[in-house]
PDB file of C-alpha atoms in Angstrom:
ATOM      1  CA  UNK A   1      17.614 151.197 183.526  1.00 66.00           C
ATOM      2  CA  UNK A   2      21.330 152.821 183.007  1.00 61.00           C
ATOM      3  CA  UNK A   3      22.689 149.948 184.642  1.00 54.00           C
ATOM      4  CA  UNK A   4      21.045 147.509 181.957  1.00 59.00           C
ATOM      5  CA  UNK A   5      22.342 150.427 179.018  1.00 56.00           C
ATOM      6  CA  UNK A   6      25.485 150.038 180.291  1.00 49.00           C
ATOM      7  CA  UNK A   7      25.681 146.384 180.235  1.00 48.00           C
ATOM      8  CA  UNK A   8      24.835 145.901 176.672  1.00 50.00           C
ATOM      9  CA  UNK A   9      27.182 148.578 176.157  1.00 50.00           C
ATOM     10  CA  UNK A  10      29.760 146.610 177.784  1.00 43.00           C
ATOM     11  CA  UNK A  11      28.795 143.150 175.771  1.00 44.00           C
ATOM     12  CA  UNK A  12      28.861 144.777 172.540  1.00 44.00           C
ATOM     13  CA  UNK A  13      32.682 146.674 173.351  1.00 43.00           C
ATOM     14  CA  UNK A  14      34.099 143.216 174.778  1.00 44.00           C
ATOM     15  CA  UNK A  15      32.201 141.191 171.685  1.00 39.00           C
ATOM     16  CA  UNK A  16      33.829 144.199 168.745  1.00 44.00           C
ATOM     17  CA  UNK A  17      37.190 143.531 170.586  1.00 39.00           C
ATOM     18  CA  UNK A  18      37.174 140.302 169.924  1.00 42.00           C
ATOM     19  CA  UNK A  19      36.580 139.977 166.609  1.00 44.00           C
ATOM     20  CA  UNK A  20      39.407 143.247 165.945  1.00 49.00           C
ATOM     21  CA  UNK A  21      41.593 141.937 167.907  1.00 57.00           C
ATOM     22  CA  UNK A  22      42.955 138.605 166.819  1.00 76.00           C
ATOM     23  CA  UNK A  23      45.940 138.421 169.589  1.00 64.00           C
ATOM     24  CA  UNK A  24      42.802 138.060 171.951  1.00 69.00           C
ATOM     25  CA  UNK A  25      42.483 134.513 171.079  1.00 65.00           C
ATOM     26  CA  UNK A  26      39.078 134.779 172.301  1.00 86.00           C
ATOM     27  CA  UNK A  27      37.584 133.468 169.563  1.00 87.00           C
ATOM     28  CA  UNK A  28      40.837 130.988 168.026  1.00 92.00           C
ATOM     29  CA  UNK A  29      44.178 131.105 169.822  1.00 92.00           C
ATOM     30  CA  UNK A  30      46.790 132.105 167.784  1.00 94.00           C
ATOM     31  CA  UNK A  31      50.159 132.019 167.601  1.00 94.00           C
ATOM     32  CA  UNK A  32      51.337 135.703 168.806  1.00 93.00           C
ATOM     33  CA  UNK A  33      55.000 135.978 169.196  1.00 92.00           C
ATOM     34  CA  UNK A  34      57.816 133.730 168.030  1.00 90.00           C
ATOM     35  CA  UNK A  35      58.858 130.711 170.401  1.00 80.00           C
ATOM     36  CA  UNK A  36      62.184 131.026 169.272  1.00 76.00           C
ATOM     37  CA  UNK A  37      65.236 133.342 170.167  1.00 75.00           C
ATOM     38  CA  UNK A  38      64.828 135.559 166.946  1.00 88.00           C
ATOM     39  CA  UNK A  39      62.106 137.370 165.750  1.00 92.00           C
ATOM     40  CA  UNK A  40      60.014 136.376 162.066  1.00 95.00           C
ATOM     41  CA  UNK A  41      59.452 138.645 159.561  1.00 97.00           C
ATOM     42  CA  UNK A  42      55.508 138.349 158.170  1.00 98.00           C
ATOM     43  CA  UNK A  43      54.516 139.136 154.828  1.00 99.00           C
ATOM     44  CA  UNK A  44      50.956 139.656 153.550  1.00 98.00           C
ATOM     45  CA  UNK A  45      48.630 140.451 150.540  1.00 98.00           C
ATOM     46  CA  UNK A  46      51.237 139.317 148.221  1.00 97.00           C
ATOM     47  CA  UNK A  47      52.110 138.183 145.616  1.00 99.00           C
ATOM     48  CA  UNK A  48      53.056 141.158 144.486  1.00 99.00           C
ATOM     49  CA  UNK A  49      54.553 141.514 140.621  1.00 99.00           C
ATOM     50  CA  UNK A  50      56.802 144.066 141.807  1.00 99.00           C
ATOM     51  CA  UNK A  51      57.561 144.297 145.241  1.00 99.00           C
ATOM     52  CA  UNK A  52      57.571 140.803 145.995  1.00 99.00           C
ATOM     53  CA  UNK A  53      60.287 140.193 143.906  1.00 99.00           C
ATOM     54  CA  UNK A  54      62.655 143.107 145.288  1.00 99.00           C
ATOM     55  CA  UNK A  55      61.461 142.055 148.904  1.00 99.00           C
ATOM     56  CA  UNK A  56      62.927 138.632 147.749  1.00 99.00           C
ATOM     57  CA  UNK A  57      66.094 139.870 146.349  1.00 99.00           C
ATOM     58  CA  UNK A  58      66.636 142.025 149.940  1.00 98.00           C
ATOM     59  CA  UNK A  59      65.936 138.790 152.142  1.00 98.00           C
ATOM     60  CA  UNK A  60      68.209 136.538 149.810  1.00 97.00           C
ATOM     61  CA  UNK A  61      71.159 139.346 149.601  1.00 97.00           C
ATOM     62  CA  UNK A  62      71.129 139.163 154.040  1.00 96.00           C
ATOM     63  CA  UNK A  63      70.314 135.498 154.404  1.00 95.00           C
ATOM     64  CA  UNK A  64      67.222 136.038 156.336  1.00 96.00           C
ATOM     65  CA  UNK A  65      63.891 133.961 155.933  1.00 95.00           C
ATOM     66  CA  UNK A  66      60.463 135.002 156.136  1.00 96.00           C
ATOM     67  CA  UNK A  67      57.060 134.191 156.625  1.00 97.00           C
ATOM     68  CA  UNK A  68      54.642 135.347 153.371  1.00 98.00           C
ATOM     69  CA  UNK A  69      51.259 135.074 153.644  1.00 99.00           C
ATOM     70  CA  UNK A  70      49.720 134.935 150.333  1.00 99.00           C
ATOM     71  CA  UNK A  71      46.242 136.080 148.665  1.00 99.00           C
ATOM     72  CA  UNK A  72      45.075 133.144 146.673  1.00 98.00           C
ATOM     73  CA  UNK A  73      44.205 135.084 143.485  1.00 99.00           C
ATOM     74  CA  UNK A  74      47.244 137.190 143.354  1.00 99.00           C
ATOM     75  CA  UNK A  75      49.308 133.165 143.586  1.00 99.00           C
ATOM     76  CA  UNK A  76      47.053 131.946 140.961  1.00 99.00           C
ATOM     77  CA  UNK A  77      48.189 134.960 138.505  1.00 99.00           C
ATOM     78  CA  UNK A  78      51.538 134.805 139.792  1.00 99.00           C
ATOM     79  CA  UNK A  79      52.754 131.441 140.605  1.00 99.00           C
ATOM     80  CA  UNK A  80      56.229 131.794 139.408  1.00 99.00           C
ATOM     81  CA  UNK A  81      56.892 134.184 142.502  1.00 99.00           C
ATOM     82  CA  UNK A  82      55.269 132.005 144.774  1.00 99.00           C
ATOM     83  CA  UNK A  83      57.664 129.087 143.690  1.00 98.00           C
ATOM     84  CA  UNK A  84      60.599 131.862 144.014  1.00 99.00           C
ATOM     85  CA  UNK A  85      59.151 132.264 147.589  1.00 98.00           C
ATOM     86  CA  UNK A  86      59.046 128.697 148.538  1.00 97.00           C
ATOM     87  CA  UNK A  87      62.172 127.677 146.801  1.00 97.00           C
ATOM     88  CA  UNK A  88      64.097 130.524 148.715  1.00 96.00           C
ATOM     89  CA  UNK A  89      63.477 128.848 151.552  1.00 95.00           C
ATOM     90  CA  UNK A  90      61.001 130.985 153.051  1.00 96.00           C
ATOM     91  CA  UNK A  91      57.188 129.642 154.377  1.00 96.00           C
ATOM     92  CA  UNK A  92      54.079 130.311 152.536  1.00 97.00           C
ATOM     93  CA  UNK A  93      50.996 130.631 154.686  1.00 98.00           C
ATOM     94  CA  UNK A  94      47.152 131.175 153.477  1.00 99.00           C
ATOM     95  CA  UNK A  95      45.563 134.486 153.638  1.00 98.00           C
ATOM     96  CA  UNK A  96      42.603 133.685 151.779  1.00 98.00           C
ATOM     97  CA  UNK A  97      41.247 133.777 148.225  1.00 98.00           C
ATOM     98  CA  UNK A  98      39.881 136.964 147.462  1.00 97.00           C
ATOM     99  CA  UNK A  99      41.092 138.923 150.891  1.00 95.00           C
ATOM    100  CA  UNK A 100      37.114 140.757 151.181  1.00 94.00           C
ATOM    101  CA  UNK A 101      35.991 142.421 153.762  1.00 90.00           C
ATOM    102  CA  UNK A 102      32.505 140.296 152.788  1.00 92.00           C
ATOM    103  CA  UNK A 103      34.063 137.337 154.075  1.00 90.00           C
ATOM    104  CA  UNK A 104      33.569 138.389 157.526  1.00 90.00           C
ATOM    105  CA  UNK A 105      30.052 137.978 157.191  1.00 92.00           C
ATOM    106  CA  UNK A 106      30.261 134.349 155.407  1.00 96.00           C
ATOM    107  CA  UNK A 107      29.122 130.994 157.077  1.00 97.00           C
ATOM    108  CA  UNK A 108      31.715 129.143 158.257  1.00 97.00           C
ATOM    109  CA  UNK A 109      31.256 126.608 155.467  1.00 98.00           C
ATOM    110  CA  UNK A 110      31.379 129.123 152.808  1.00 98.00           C
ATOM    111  CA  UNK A 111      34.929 130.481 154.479  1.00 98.00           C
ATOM    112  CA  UNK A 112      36.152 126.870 154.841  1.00 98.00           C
ATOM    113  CA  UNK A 113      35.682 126.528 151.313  1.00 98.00           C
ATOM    114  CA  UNK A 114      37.832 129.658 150.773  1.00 98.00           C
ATOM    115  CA  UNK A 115      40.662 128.752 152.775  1.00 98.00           C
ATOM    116  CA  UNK A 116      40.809 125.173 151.900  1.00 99.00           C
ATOM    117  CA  UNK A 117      40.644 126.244 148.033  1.00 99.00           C
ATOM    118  CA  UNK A 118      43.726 128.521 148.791  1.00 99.00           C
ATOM    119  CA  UNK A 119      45.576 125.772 150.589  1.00 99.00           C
ATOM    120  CA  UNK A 120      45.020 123.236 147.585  1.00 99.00           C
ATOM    121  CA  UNK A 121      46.717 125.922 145.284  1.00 99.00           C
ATOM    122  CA  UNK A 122      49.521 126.991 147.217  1.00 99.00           C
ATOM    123  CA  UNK A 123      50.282 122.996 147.315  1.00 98.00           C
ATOM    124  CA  UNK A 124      50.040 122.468 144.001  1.00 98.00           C
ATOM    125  CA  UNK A 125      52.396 125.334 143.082  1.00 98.00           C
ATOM    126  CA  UNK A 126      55.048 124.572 145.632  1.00 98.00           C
ATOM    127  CA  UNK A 127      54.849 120.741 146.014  1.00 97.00           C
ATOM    128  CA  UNK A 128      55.253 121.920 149.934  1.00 96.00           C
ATOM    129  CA  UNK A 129      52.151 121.798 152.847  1.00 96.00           C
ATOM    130  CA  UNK A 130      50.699 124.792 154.063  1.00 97.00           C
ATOM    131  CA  UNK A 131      50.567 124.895 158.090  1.00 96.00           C
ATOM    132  CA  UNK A 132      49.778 128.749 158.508  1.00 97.00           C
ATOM    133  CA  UNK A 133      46.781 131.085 158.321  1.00 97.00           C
ATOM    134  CA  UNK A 134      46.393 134.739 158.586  1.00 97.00           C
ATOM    135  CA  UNK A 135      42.231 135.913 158.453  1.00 96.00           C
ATOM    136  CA  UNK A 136      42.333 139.084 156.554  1.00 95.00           C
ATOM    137  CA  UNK A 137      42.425 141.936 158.644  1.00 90.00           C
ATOM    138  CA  UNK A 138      42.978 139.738 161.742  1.00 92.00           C
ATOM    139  CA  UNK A 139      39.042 139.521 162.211  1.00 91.00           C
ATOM    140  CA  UNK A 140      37.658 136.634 163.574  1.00 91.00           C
ATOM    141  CA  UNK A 141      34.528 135.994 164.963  1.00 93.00           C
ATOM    142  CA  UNK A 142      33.081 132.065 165.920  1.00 93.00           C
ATOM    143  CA  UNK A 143      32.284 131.378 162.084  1.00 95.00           C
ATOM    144  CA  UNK A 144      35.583 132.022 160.978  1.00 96.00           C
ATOM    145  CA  UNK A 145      36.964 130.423 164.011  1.00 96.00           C
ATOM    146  CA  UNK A 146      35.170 127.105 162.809  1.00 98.00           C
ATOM    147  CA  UNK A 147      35.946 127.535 159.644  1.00 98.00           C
ATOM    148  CA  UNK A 148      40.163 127.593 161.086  1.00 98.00           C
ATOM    149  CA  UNK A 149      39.857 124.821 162.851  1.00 97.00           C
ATOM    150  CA  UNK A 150      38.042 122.753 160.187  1.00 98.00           C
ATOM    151  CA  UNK A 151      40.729 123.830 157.889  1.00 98.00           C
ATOM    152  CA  UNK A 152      43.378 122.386 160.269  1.00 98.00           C
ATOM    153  CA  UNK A 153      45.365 124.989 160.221  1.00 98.00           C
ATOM    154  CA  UNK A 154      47.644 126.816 162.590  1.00 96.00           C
ATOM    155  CA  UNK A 155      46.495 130.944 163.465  1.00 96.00           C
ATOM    156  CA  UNK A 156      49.633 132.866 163.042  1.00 96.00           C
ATOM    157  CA  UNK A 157      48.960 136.562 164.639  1.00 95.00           C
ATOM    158  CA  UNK A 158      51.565 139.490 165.155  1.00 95.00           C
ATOM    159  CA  UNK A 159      52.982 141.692 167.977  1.00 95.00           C
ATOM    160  CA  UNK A 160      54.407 144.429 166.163  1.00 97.00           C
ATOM    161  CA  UNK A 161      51.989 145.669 163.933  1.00 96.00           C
ATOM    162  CA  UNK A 162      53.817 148.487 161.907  1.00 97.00           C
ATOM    163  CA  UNK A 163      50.861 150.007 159.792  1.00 96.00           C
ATOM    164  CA  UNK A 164      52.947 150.343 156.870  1.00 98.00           C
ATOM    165  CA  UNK A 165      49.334 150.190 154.376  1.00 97.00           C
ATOM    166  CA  UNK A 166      48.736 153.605 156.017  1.00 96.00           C
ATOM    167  CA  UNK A 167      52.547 155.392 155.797  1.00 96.00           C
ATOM    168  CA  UNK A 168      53.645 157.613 153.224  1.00 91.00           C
ATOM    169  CA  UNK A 169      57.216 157.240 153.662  1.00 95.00           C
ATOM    170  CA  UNK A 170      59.147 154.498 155.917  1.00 97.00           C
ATOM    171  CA  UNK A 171      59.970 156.256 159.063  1.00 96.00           C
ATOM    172  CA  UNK A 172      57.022 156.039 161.205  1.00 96.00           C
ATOM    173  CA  UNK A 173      56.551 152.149 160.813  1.00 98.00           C
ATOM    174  CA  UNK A 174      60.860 151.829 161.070  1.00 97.00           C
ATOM    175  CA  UNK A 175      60.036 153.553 164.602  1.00 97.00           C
ATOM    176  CA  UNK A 176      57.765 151.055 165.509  1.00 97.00           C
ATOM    177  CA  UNK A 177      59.792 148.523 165.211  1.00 97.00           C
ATOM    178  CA  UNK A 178      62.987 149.815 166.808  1.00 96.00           C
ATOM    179  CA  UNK A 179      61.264 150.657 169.855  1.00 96.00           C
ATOM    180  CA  UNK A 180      59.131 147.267 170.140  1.00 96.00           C
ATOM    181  CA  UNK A 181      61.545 144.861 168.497  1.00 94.00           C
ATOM    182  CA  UNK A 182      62.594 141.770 170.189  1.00 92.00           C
ATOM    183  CA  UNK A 183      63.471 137.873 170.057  1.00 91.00           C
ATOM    184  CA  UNK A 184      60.081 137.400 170.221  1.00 92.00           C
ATOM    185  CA  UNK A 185      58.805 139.687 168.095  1.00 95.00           C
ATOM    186  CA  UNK A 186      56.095 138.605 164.827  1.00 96.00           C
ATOM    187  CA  UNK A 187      56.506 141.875 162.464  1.00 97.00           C
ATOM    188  CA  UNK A 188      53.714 142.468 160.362  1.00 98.00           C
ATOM    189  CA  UNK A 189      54.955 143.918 156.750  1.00 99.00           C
ATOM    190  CA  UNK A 190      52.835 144.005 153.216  1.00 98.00           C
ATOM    191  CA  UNK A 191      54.425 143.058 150.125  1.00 98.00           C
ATOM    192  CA  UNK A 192      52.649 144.611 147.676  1.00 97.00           C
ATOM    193  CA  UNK A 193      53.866 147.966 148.916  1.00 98.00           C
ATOM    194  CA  UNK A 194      56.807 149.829 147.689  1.00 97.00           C
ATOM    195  CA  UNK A 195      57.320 151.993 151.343  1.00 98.00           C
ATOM    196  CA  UNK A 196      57.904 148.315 152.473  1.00 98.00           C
ATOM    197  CA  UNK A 197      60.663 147.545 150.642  1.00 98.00           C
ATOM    198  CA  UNK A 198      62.145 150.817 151.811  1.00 98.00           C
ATOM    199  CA  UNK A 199      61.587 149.728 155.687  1.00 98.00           C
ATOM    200  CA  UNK A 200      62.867 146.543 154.622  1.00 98.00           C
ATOM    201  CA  UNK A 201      66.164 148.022 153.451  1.00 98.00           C
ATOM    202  CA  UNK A 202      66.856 150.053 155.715  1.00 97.00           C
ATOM    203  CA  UNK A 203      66.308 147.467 159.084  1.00 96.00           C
ATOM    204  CA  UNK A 204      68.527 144.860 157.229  1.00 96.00           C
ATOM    205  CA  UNK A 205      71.096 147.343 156.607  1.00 96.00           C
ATOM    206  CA  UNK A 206      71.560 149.035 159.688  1.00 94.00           C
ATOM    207  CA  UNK A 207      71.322 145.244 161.264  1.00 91.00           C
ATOM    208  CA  UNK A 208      68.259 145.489 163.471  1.00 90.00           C
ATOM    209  CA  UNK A 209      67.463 141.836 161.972  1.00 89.00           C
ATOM    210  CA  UNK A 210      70.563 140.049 162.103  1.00 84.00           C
ATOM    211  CA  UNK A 211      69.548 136.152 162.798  1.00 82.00           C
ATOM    212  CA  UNK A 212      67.197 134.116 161.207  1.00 82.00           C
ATOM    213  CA  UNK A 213      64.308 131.489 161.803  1.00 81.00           C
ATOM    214  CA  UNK A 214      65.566 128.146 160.211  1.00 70.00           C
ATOM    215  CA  UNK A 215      62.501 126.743 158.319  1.00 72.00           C
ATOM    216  CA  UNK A 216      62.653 122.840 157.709  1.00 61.00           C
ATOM    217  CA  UNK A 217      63.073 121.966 154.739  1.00 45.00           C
ATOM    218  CA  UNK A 218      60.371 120.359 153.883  1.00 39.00           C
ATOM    219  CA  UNK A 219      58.130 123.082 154.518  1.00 49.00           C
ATOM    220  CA  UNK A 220      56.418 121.945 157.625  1.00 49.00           C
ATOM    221  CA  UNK A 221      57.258 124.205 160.261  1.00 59.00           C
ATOM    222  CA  UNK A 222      59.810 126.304 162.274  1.00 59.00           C
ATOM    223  CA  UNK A 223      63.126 125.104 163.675  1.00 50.00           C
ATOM    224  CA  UNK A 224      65.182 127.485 165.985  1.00 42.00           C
ATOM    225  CA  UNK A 225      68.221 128.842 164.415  1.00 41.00           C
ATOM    226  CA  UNK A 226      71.096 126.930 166.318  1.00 35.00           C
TER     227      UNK A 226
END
């Protein structure tokens, strides 16, 4: 009988990995580390009224472009910072309406309907089509996988995750980076926290991120900085 414990034991570890662990691909592949010769900075939760806006003014100050994936709610109250966003020349990606935990448990119908209601409003705000998704969390499980590839978007993951949502000051996540940063590297950063701006700040200053993804111009993609 142990051998049959351990087995389900063994289904239900493999089956929890793979909906925590989104760079499993497992469930969706995703895009896990950039395909160019620079890393991309990744953005999430935001708008924020705040520190989006001071994240912007660091980015713009050191030329560099970023990825930000945005809560639909938080763009419908703040669109004028979502335009700033897309007319800076960074790329806008959806991370979902309302960002619950809940939706983990939704139909994939129901979550289509969230994505896809996200996508229409970060198109109508920035005149500019959204290619990339981020599931909150970076759960996935098959439901939200069909509701992905319904959607017809693209899975954008992470390899450095820096865990800046849990740091009281900058240091630890600025660590994380140093030691793991590469050309290849997807950084995942919040904007709607203000020890991000501080990690920000200080890797653009002392020139850990020097070069820059070159996003088209019309929104639809990456190009590698030349």
């Amino acid at each position: 009988m142990w051998w049959i414990l351990f087995g389900l034991i063994l289904i239900i570890s493999l089956f929890t990995f793979a909906i925590v662990s989104i760079r499993s691909g497992i469930f969706i592949k995703s895009i896990t580390q950039s395909p160019f010769n620079t890393g991309i900075l990744t953005f999430d939760d935001g708008p924020h009224p705040v520190y989006t806006p001071l994240i912007l003014d660091l980015l713009d100050q050191y030329q560099i472009k970023a990825i930000f994936f945005c809560i639909g709610k938080n763009a419908d109250a703040h669109p004028e910072i979502v335009r700033r966003i897309a007319e800076s020349g960074h790329l806008i990606g959806n991370h979902t309406f309302y960002h619950s935990i809940r939706s983990t448990f939704y139909g994939w119908k129901k979550y289509l309907s969230e994505i896809n209601t996200t996508t229409v409003l970060l198109e109508k705000i920035t005149g500019k089509k959204v290619l990339y998704y981020r599931p909150p969390f970076g759960i996935t499980n098959p439901s939200i996988a069909k509701a992905i590839r319904k959607s017809g978007l693209v899975t954008m993951a992470w390899n450095i995750r820096t865990f800046d949502t849990l740091a009281k000051d900058p240091h630890r996540p600025i660590r994380k980076i140093e030691k793991y940063w590469n050309p290849h590297s997807i950084i995942l950063l919040h904007d709607r926290l203000n020890v991000t701006v501080d990690i920000l700040q200080y890797l653009l200053e002392n020139g850990l991120i020097k070069q820059s993804p070159i996003f088209e111009s019309q929104g639809n993609g990456i190009s590698e900085d030349k």
